Coordinates of C-alpha atoms in Angstrom, one line a residue:
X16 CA 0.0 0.0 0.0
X17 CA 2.9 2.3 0.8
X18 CA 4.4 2.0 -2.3
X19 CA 1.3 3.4 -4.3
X20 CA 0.9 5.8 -2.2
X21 CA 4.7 7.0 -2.6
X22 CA 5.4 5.9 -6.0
X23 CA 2.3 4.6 -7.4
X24 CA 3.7 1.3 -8.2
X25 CA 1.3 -1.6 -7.9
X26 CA 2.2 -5.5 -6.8
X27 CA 0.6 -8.3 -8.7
X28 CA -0.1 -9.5 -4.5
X29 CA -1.9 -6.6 -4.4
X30 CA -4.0 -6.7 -7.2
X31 CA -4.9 -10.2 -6.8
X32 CA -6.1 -8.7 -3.0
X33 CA -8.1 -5.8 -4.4
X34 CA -9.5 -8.1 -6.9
X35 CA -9.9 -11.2 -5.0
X36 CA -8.1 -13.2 -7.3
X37 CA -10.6 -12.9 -9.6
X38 CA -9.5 -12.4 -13.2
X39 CA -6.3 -10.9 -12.3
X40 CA -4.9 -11.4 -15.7
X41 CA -7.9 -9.9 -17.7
X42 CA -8.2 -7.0 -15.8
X43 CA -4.2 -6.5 -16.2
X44 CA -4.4 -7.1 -19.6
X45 CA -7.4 -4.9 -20.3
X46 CA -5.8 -1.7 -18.2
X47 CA -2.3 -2.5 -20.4
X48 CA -4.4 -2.6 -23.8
X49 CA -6.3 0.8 -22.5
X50 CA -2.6 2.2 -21.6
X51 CA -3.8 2.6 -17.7
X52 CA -1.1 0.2 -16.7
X53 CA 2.8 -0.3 -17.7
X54 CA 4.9 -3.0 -16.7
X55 CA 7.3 -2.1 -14.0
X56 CA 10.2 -4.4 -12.3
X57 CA 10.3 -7.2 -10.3
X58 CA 6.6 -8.4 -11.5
X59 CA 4.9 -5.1 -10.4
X60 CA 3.1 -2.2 -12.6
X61 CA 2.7 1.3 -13.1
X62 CA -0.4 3.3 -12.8
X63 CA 0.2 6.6 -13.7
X64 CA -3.1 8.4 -12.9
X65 CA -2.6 7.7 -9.3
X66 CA 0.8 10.2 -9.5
X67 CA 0.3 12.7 -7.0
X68 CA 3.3 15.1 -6.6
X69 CA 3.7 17.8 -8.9
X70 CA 7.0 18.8 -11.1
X71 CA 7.7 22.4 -10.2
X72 CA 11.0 22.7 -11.9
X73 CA 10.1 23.8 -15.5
X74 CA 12.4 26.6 -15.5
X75 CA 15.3 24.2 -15.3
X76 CA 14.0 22.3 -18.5
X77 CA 17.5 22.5 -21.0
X78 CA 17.3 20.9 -24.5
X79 CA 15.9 21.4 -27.8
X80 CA 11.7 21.5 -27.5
X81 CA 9.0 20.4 -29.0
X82 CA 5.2 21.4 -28.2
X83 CA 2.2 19.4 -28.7
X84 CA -0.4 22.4 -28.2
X85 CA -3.8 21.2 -27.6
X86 CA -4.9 25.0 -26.8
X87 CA -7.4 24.5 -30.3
X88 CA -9.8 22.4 -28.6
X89 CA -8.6 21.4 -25.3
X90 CA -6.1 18.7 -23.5
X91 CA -8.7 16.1 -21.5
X92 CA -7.7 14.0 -18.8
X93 CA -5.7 10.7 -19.5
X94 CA -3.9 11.9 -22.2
X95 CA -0.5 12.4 -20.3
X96 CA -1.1 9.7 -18.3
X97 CA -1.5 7.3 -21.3
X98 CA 1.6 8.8 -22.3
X99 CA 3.6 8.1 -19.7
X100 CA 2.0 4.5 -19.9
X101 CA 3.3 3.8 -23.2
X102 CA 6.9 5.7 -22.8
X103 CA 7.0 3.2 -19.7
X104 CA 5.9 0.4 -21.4
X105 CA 8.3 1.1 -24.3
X106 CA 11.4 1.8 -22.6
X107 CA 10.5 -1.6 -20.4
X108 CA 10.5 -3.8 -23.6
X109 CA 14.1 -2.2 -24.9
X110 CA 15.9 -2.3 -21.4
X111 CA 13.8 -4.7 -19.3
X112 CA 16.1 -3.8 -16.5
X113 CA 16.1 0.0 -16.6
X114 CA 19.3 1.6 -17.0
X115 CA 18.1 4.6 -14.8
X116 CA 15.0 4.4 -13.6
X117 CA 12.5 6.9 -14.8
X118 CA 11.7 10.1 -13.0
X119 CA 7.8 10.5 -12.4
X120 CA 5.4 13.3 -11.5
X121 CA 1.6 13.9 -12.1
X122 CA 2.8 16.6 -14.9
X123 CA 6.3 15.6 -15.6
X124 CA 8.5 12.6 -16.7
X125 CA 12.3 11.9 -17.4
X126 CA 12.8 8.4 -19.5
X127 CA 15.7 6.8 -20.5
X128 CA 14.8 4.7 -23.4
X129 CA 18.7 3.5 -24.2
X130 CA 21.9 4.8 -23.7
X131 CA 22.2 8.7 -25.8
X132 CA 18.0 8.6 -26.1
X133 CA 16.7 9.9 -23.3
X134 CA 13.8 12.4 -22.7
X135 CA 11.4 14.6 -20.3
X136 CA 7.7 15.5 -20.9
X137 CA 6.1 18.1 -19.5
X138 CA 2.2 18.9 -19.3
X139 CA 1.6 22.2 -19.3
X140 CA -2.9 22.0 -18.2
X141 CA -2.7 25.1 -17.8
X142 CA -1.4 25.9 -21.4
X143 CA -3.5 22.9 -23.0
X144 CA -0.4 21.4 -24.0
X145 CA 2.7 18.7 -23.5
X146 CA 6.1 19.4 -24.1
X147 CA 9.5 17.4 -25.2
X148 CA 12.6 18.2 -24.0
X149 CA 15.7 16.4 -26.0
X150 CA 19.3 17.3 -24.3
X151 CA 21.2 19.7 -26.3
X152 CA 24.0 17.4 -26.6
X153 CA 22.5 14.6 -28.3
X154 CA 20.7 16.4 -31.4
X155 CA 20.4 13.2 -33.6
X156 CA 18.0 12.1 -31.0
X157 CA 15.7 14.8 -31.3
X158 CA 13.8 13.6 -35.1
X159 CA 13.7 9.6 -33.1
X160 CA 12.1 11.6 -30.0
X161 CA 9.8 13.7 -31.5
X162 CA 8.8 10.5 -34.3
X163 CA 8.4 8.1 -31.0
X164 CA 6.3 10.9 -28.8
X165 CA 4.1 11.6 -32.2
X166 CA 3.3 8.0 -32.7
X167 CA 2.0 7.5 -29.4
X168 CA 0.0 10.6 -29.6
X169 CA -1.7 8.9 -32.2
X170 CA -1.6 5.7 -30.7
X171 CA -3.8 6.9 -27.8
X172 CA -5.7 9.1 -29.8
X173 CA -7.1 6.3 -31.8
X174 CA -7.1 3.8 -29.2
X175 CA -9.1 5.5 -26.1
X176 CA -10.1 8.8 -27.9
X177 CA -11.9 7.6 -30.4
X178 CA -9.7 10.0 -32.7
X179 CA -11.3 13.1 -31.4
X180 CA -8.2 14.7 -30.2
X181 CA -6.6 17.9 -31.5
X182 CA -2.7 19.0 -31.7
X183 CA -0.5 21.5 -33.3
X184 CA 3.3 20.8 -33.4
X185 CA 5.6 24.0 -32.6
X186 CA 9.4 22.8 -33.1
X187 CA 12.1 24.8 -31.5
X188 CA 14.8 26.4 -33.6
X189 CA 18.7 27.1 -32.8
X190 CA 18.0 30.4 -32.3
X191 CA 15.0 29.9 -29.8
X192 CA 12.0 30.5 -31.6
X193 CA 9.4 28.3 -32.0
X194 CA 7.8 27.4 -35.7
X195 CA 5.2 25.3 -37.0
X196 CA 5.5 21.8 -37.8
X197 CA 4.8 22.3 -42.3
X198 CA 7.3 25.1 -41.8
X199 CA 9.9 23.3 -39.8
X200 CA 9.8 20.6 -42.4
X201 CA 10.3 23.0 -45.5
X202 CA 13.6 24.4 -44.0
X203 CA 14.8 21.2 -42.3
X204 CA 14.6 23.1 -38.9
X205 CA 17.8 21.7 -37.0
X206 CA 18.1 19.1 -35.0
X207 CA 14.7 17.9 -36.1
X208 CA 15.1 17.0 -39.4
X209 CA 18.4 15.2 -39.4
X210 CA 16.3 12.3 -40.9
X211 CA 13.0 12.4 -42.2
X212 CA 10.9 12.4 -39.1
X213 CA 7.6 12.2 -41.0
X214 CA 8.7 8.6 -42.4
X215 CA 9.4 7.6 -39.2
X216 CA 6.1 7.6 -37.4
X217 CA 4.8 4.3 -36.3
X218 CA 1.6 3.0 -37.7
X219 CA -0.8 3.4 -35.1
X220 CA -4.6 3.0 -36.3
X221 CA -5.7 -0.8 -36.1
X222 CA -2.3 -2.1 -34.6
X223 CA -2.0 -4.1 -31.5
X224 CA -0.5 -2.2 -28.6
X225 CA 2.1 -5.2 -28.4
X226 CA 3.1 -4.9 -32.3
X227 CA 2.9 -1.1 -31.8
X228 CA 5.3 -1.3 -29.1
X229 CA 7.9 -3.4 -31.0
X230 CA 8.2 -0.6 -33.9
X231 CA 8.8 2.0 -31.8

């Protein structure tokens, strides 16, 4: 019980006692297809949407940045938490022991995915919109960041939002400012379009979570 409460981090023990051993599987199953549930260490899960503790270190945030502005319509609940979910889920299949563990708040998360790719996300509710920091450092990683982040935006978009969500895509230049995704692309905006990001977005619509997951 403590360590939901501190780190929101789920036995398989404990689930079968909430549950009463009834369908344990299923219902794990069904909250990892629905992206409510990631697979943690040592047989135990994450839920994100029972993160409590709030990031307050935005102005710290260093790297080249990405928005995903929802401000159009609006940013519901469960999206970052999804999000969170899969980047968990993904970086669990690639390392299965995590190199560094991942840093997790209610509105913020620092992933290590491999060695050289490694990321933070930030929800701004507020701003209607989610944000992806890249270190400055490692700019080939930036176009795989932004390609892997995108693809599960549309993941979960098709998957529990029955495609109704929203987004424009500001990129970050060298020189600070922030530009449009169609305008980005027609200059080959630095770092972002070392490769071309655009052919690297997963298939998302009518794909298993599992395959989904692989192609990343």
């Amino acid at each position: 019980l403590k360590l939901m409460k501190d780190n929101s981090i789920v036995s398989e023990d404990f689930l079968e006692y909430v549950w009463e051993h009834d369908q344990v599987a299923f219902f794990v199953d069904f909250m990892q297809r629905t992206m409510l549930l990631s697979p943690w260490k040592d047989d135990k899960y994450l839920v994100p949407s029972l993160l409590n503790s709030m990031f307050s270190g935005q102005g710290s945030l260093r790297g080249f940045k990405c928005i995903f502005d929802f401000s159009s319509s609006f940013l519901p609940i469960g999206v970052f938490q999804r999000l969170i979910c899969l980047c968990v889920a993904s970086a669990y299949i690639d390392n299965k022991e995590y190199s560094r563990e991942p840093t997790l708040y209610a509105n913020f998360a620092e992933i290590e995915f491999k060695p050289g790719l490694v990321f933070r996300l930030l929800e701004e509710k507020e701003l209607e919109r989610i944000s992806l920091f890249v270190d400055n450092n490692n700019p080939k990683s930036a176009a795989k960041a932004y390609s892997m982040v995108m693809s599960m935006l549309r993941k979960l978009n098709y998957d529990a939002f029955g495609a109704g969500l929203r987004w424009d895509v500001l990129l970050q230049t060298s020189s600070g400012d922030l530009v449009r995704y169609a305008e980005a692309k027609d200059e080959k905006i630095f770092p972002w379009f070392e490769n071309d990001i655009q052919e690297n977005l997963v298939g998302a619509q009518n794909v298993d979570l599992g395959s989904f997951l692989d192609s990343l």
